[in-house]
XYZ file of C-alpha atoms in Angstrom:
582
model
C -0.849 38.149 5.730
C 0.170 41.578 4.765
C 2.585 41.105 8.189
C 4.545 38.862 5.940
C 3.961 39.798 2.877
C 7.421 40.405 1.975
C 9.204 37.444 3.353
C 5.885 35.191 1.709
C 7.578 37.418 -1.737
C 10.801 36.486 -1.087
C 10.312 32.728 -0.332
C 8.336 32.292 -3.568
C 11.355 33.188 -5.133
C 13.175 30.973 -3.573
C 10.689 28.515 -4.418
C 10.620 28.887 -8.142
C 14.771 28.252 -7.897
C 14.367 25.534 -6.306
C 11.818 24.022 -8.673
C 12.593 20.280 -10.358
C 15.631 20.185 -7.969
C 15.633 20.021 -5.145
C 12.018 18.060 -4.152
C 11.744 17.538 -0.565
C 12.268 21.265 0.014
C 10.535 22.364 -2.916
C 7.379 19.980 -1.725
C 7.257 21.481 1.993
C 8.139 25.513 0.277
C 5.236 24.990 -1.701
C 3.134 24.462 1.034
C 4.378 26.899 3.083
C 3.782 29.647 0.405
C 0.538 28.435 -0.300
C -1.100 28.503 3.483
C -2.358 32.165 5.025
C -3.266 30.110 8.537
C -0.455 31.455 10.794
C 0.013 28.290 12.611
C 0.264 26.532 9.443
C 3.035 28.492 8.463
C 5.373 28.033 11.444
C 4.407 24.236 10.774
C 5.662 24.134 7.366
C 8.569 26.482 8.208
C 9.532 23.910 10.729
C 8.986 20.904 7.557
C 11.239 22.801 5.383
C 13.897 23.406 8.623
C 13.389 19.720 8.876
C 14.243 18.117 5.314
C 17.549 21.037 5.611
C 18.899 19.468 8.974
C 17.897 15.587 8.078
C 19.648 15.922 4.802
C 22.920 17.717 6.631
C 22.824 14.815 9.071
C 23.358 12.327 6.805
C 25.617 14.125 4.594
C 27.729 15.645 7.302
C 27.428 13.673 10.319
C 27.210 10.596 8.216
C 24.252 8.921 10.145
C 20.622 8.528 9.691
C 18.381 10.857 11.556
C 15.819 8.598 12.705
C 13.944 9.804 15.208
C 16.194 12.183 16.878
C 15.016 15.791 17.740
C 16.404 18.516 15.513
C 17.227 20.770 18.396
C 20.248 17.794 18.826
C 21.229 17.955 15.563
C 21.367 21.295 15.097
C 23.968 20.938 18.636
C 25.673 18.278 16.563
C 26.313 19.835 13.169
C 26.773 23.175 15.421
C 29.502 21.944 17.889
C 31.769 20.081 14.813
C 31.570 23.176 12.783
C 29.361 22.182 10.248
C 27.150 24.808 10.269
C 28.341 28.965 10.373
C 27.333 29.582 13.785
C 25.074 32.547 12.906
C 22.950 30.281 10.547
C 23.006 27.628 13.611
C 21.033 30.986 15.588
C 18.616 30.992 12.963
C 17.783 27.302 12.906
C 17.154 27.110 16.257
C 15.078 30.263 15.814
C 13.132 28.812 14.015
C 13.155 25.306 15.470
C 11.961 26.692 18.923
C 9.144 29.232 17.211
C 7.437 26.784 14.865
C 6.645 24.405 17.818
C 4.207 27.260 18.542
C 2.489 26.289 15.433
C 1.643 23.190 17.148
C -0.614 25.416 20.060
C -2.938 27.513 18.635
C -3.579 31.150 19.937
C -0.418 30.452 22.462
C 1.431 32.807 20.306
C 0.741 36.247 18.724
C 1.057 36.648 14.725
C 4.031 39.130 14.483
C 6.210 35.844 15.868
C 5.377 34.935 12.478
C 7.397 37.485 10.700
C 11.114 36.860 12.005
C 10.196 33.365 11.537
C 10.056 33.272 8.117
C 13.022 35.951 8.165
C 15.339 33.898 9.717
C 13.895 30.701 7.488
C 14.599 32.409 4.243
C 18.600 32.871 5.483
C 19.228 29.291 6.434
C 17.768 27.802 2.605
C 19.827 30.862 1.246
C 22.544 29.435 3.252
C 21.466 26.088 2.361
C 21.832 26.558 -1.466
C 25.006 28.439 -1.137
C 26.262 25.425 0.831
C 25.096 22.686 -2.063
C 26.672 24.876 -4.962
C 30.048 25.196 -2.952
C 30.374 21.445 -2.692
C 33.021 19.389 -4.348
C 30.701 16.941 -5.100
C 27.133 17.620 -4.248
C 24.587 14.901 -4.122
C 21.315 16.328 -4.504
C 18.261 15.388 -2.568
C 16.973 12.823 -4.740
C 20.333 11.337 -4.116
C 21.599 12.341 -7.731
C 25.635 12.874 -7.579
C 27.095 16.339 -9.486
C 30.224 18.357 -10.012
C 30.869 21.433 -7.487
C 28.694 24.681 -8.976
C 26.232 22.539 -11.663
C 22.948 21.778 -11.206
C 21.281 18.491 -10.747
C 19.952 17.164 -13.640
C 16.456 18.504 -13.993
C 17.996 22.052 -13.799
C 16.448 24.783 -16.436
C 18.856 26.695 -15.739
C 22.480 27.676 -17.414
C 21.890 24.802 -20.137
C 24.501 24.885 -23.103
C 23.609 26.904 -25.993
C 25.180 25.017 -28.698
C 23.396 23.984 -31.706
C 23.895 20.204 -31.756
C 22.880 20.299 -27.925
C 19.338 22.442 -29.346
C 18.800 19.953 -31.921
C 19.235 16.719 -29.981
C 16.782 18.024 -27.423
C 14.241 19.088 -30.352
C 14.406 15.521 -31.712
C 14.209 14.152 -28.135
C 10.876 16.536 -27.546
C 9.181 15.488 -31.274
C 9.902 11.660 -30.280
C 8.316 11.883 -26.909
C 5.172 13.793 -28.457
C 4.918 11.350 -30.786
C 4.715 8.837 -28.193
C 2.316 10.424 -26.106
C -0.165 11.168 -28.922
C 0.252 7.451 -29.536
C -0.444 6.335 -26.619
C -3.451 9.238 -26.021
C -4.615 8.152 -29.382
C -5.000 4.240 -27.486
C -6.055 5.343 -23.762
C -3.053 3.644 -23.062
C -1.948 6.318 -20.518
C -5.350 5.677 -18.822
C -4.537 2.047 -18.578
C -0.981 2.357 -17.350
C -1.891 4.942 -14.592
C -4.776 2.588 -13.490
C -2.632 -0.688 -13.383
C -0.209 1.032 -11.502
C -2.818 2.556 -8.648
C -4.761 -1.254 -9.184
C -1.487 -2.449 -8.205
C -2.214 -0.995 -4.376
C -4.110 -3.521 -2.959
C -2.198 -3.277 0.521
C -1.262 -0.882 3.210
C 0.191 -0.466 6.454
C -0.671 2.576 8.552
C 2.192 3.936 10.093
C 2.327 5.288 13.945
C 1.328 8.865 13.665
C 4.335 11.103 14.267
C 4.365 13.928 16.682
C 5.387 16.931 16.147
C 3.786 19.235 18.227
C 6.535 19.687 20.873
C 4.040 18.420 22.695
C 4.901 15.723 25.084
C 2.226 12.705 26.752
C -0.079 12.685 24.158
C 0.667 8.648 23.097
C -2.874 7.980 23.967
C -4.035 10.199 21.269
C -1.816 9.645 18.316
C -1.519 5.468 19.313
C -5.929 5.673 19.611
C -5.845 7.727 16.622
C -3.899 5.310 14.585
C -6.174 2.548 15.858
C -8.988 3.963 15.187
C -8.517 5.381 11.524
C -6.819 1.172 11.118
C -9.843 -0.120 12.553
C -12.355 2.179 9.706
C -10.212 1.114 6.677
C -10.256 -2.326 7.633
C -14.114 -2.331 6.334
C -12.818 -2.022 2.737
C -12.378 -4.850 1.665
C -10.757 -4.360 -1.674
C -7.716 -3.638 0.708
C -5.721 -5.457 3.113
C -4.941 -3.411 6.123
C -2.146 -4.356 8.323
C -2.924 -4.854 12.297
C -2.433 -2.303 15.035
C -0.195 -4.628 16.739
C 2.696 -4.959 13.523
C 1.771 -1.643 12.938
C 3.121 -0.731 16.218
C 6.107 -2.649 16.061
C 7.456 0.241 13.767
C 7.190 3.197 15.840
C 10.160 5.105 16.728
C 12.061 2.724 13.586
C 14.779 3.852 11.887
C 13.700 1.708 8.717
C 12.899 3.039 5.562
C 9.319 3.074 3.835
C 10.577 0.232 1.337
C 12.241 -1.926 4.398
C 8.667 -1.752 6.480
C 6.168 -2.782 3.543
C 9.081 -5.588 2.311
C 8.941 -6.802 6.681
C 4.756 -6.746 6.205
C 4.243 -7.247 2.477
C 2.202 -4.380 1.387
C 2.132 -2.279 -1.425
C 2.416 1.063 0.284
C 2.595 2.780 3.516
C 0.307 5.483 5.117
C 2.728 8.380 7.279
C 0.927 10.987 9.768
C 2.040 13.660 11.537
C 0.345 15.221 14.346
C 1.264 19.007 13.167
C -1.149 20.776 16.056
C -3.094 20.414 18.849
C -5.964 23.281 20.125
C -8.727 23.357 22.633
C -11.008 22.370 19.430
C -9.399 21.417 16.567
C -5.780 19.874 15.571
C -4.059 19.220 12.284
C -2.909 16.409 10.475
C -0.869 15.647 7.568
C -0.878 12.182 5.354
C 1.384 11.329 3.081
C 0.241 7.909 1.268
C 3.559 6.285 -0.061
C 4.165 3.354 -2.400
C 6.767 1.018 -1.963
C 9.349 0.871 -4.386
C 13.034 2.224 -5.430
C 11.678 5.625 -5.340
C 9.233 5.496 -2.554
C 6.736 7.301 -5.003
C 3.983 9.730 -2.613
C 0.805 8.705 -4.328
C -1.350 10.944 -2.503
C -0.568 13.963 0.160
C -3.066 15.689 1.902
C -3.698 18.540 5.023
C -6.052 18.797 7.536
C -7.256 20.360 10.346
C -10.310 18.702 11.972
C -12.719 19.939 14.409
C -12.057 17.681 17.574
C -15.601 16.926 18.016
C -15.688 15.176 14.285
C -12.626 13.322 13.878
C -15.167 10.140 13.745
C -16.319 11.917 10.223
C -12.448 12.890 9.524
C -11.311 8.757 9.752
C -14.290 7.864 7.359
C -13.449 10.412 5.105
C -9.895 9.441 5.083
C -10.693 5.731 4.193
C -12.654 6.355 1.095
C -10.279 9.016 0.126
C -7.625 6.474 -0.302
C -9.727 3.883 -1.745
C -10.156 6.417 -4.225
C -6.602 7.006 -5.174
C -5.830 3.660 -5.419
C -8.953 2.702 -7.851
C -10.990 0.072 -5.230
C -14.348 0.446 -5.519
C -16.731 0.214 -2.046
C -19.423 -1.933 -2.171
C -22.421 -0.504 -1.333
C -22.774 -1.433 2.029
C -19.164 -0.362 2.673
C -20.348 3.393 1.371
C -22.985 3.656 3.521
C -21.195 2.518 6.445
C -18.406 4.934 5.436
C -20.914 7.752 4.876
C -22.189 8.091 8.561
C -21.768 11.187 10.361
C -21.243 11.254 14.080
C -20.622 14.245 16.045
C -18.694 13.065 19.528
C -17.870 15.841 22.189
C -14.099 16.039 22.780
C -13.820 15.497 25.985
C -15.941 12.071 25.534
C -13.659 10.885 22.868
C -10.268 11.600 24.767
C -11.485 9.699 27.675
C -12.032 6.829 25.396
C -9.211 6.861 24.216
C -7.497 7.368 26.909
C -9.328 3.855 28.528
C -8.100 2.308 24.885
C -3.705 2.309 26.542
C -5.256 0.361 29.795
C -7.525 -2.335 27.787
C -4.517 -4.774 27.054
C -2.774 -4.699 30.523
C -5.152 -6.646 32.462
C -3.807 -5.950 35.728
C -6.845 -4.742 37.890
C -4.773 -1.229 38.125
C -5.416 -1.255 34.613
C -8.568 -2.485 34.500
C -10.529 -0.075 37.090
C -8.748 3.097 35.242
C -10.214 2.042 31.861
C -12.990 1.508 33.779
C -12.584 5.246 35.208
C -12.257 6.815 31.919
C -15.323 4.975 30.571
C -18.080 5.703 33.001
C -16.889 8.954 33.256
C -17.272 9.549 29.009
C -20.867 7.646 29.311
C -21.826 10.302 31.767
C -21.356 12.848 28.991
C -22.994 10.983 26.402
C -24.552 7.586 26.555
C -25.131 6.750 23.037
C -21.985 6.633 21.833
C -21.162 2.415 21.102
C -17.457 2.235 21.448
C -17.501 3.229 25.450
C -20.210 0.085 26.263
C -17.829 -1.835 24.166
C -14.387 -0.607 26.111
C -16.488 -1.226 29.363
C -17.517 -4.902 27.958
C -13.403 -5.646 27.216
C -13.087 -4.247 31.043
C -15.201 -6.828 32.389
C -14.098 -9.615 30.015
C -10.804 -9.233 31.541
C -11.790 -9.092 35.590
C -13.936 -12.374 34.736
C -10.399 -13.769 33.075
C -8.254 -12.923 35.572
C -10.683 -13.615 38.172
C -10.886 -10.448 40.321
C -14.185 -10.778 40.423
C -16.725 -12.976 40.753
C -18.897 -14.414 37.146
C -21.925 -14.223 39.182
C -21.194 -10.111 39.484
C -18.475 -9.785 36.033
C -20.648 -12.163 33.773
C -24.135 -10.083 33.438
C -22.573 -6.385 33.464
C -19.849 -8.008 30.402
C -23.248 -9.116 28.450
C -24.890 -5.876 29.471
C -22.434 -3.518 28.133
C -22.224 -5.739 25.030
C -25.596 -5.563 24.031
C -25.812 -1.706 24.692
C -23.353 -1.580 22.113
C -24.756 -3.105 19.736
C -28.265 -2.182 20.245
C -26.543 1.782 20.113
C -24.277 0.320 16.830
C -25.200 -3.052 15.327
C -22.801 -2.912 12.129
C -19.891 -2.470 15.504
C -17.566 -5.042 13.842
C -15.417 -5.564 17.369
C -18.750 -5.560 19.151
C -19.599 -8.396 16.643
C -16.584 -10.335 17.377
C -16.606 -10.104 20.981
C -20.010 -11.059 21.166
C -18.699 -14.386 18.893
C -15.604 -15.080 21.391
C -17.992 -15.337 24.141
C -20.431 -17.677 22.489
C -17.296 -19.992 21.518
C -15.755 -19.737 25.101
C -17.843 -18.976 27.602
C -21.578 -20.227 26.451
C -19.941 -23.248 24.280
C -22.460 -22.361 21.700
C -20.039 -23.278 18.751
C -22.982 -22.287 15.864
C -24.023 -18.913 17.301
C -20.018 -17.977 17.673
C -19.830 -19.096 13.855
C -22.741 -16.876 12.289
C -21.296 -13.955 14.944
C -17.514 -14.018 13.447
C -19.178 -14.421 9.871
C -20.965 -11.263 10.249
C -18.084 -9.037 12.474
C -16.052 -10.512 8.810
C -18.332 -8.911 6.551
C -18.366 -5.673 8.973
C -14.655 -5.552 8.634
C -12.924 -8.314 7.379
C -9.006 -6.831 8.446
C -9.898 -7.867 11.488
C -7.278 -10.868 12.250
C -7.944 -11.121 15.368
C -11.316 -11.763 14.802
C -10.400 -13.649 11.633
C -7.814 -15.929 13.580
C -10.137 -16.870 16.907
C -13.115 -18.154 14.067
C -10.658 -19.972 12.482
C -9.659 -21.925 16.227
C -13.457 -22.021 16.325
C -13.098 -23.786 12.695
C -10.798 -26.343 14.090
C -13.114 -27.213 16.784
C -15.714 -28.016 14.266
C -13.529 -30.187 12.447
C -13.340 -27.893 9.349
C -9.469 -28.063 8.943
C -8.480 -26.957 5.386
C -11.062 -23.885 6.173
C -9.838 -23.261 9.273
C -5.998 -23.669 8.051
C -7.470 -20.878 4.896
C -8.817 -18.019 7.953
C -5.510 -18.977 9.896
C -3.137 -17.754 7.293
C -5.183 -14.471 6.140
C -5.283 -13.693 9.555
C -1.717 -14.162 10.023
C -1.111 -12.243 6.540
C -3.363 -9.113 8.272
C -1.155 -8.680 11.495
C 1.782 -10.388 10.780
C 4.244 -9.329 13.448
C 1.209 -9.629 16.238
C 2.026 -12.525 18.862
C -1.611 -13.502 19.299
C -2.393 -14.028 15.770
C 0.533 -15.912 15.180
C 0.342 -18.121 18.247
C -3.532 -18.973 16.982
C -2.321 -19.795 14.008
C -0.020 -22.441 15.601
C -2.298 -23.981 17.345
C -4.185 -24.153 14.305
C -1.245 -25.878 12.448
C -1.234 -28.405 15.073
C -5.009 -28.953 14.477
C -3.921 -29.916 10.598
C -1.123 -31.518 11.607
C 1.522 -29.929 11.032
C 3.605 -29.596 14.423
C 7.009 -28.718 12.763
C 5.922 -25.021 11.531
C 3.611 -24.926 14.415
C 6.932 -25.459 16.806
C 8.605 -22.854 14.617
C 6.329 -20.294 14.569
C 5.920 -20.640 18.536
C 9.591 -20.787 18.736
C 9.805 -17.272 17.037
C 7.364 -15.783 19.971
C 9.209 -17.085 22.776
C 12.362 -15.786 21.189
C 11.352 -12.351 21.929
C 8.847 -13.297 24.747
C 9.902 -16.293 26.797
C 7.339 -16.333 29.268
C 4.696 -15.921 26.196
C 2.045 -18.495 27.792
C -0.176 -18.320 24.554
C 2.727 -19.840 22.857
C 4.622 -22.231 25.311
C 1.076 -23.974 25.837
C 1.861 -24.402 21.901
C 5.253 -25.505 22.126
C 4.035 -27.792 24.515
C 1.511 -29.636 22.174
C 3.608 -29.283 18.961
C 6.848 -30.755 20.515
C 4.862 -33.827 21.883
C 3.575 -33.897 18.558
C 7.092 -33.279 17.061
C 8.569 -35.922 19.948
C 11.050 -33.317 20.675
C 10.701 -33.914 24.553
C 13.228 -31.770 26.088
C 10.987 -28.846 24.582
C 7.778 -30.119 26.050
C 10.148 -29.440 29.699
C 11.325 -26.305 28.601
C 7.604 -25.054 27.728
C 6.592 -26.495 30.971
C 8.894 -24.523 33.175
C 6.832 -21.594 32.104
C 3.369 -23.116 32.175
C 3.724 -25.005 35.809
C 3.915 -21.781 37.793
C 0.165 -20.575 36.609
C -0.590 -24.361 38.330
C 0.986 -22.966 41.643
C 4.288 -25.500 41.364
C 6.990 -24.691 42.942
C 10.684 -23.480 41.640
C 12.375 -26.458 43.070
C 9.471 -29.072 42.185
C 10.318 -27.364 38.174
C 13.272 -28.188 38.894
C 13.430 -31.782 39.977
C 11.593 -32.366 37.189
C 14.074 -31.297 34.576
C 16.488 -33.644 36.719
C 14.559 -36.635 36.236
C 13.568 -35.717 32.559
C 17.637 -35.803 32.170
C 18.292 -39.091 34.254
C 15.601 -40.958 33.391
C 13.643 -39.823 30.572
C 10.299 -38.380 29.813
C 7.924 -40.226 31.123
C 9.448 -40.827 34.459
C 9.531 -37.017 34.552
C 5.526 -36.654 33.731
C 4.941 -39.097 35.785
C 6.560 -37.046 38.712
């Protein structure tokens, strides 16, 4: 520390000008003044660089940010003359220099110093800049005249007596209202209807900002496996993986994403670091809203080998904040420590990017990655479950026999849950197999019930018991799990084509065709949802989309181009049964 000491001096300073003014900065300062970790102070020199160069985007180059790298803004604001060119040196200074933050012991500490040296010019700069402005709009987007200070200022206030006694009446009326209202509990009240108020969230793609490139494996299994532990509260409603997904790399704003899903609030990560052992992580819990209010804010840096412990602590850290109480069961399940070696846990989730792409490419890497994590350590649930998926999708796209796929799928399966029996995806895979593949409809029902009560987020889950619903003729309940399900992941294809199918069950083939009709707008060739169309159009008797649907469907039935096409012919000539006749 003593390296810095004087820069650490002079950036306090800075930081107690800055106070009540201007917040992003002053948020990401305080941090930065508060930290004696060296990498965590090129990381939060980089976070204050960060909120400097987004805000002078907008304001200068009159565009959004987004996603784009600094280092090409700071070109940008550089090349039209925006910024003096000797403060442009020091951004990128300290732009390229913080992404060593990111590495531990890659750098050596006395990088630190002119870091923080060349930091402290640019926000003197910076300020400078905001007080020179003809009209200045401050960060909380507050409008002011050239050389005053935003509102909140403390500084250069009028001396005037009127001006002292206004604000002295102004001070006794609030203290009288706040003794009121202490006197009641109703600040108590108000601060626990507001956090009650939270009752969903979406969990954002985890940002990184390492300067690290190819690590979407972690940060994507990361996000689905700290989605996948909250989803067992179930005082909240946790948006899916899949619309989670849908937002990564968005330009849209906090309030835009929650309106899209309909939650309350949204949870932001940032990959900050990445070691041998141990990386860091910051969350920023954010309610939706004019102001996009932070509720909660919080640091980490997590041994690699106990992130498992790091995603349960997470989830009933937030259930605090927002006031839901965990059931009993839920606290236990949350309270379970598991130590898993690094090297066992990346190779998970690196099999978690190939589970979904059932090409057998795909399929024998997950494979790969699996096998070789069990050699490490065979007690750990999740990889018999991954290797159970694997298999699950050989037997459906028939690369391999059932006689060889069929026992090593129920094999894995029931290694994983002997190793984990509260294994909520476990549960439910174990439940689609009883409804598809053994055709034993009440064992598939009392399997979803339970993988529900393990984690009942879970629309996938939720939206294949509610198909198994509609085979046992229990509509309106089925029609009940189709919509939460569809509520849970709304943006995921899957979920929404079940829940079409499930329309058509209760008879309603009009929103049914609709909701199809929205997948294929995206996804043409979606089969889930042209075999949909298909049945809902019939239903509908809007024929010419029964052909459409059929275009894509025939092909999987080995028909030819030309045959797809003569049939459209006579479907236009002669109508539609002469056409399904043919």
């Amino acid at each position: 520390m003593s390296l810095w000491l004087a820069e650490i001096k002079d950036l306090k300073k800075i930081y107690e000008s800055v106070r009540g003014k201007l917040p992003g900065l002053e948020k990401e300062l305080e941090r930065l003044i508060g930290t004696d970790d060296e990498n965590m102070l090129l990381v939060y020199s980089r976070r204050c660089l960060e909120v400097i160069v987004t805000w002078l985007c907008e304001q200068e180059l009159k565009r959004q940010r987004g996603t784009e790298p600094l280092q090409r803004i700071i070109d940008k604001l550089n090349k039209e003359g925006k910024v003096p060119h000797n403060i442009v040196v020091s951004m990128l200074n300290v732009n390229s220099m913080s992404t060593f933050g990111a590495h531990p012991k890659e750098f050596e500490t006395e990088q630190v110093k002119p870091v923080l040296h060349n930091l402290k010019t640019i926000i003197k700069w910076y300020l400078d800049y905001l007080l020179n402005q003809e009209s200045v709009i401050d960060e909380s987007g507050t409008s002011r005249e050239k050389g005053k200070e935003p509102v909140n200022s403390t500084e250069g206030k009028s001396k005037s007596g009127k001006k002292i006694i206004l604000l002295a009446g102004l001070l006794l009326v609030v203290a009288i209202i706040i003794v009121a209202l202490t006197q009641y509990d109703f600040i108590g009240k108000l601060k626990n209807a507001k956090a009650e108020s939270i009752g969903s969230i979406i969990v954002l793609p985890i940002s990184n900002i390492t300067g690290m490139d190819s690590l979407e494996w972690l940060v994507d299994g990361m996000q689905a496996s700290l989605i996948q532990d909250m989803g067992r509260v179930s005082g909240l409603d946790i948006r899916g993986t899949t619309t989670s997904r849908t937002f990564k790399d968005s330009n849209k704003t906090i309030n835009e994403i929650t309106s899209e899903c309909n939650t309350d609030a949204a949870l932001e990560m940032d990959l900050l670091c990445i070691g041998e052992d141990s990386l860091c992580l910051q969350t920023r819990l954010i309610e939706s809203g004019s102001e996009e209010k932070e509720i909660w804010t919080a640091d980490y840096k997590i041994a690699r080998n106990k992130i498992q412990n790091w995603y349960n602590g997470v989830t009933k850290q937030i259930a605090k904040e927002v006031n839901v109480e965990l059931s009993p069961d839920e606290e236990k399940l949350l309270s379970k420590s598991r130590i898993v070696d690094k090297e066992v846990y990346d190779a998970y989730l690196k099999s978690y990017q190939y589970w979904n792409d059932y090409s057998l490419e795909s399929l024998n890497k997950a494979r790969e990655f699996l096998n070789s994590a069990i050699e490490k350590d065979s007690t750990w649930a999740p990889l018999y479950l991954g290797l159970a998926h694997v298999w699950m999708g050989i037997i459906q796209m028939g690369f391999e026999s059932p006689d060889i796929a069929i026992p090593k799928m129920y094999k894995n399966l029931n290694k994983a849950l002997e190793l984990n029996p509260d294994l909520s995806a476990a549960l439910g895979l174990r439940a689609l197999i009883a409804h598809v593949v053994e055709w034993d409809w009440e064992k598939s029902e009392k399997e979803y019930v339970k993988a529900l009560a393990v984690n009942p987020n879970d629309a996938l889950s939720r939206g294949l018991y509610a198909q198994l619903l509609c085979v046992l003729q229990k509509t309106d309940e089925a029609l009940s799990q189709g919509r939460l399900a569809l509520d849970l992941d709304p943006l995921n294809p899957n979920v929404k084509g079940l829940y079409a199918s499930i329309l058509i069950c209760g008879g309603d083939c009009k929103t049914a065709l609709d909701l199809a009709e929205e997948i294929t707008a995206s996804e043409p060739g979606n089969y889930m949802a042209n075999y949909v169309i298909l049945f809902a159009a019939f239903k509908c008797k809007e024929y010419d989309k029964v052909i459409k649907a059929e275009k894509y469907l025939l092909p999987v039935y080995n028909v030819k181009e030309d045959d797809i096409k003569e049939i459209e012919m006579i479907f236009n000539e002669q109508g539609f049964i002469k056409a399904y006749e043919k």
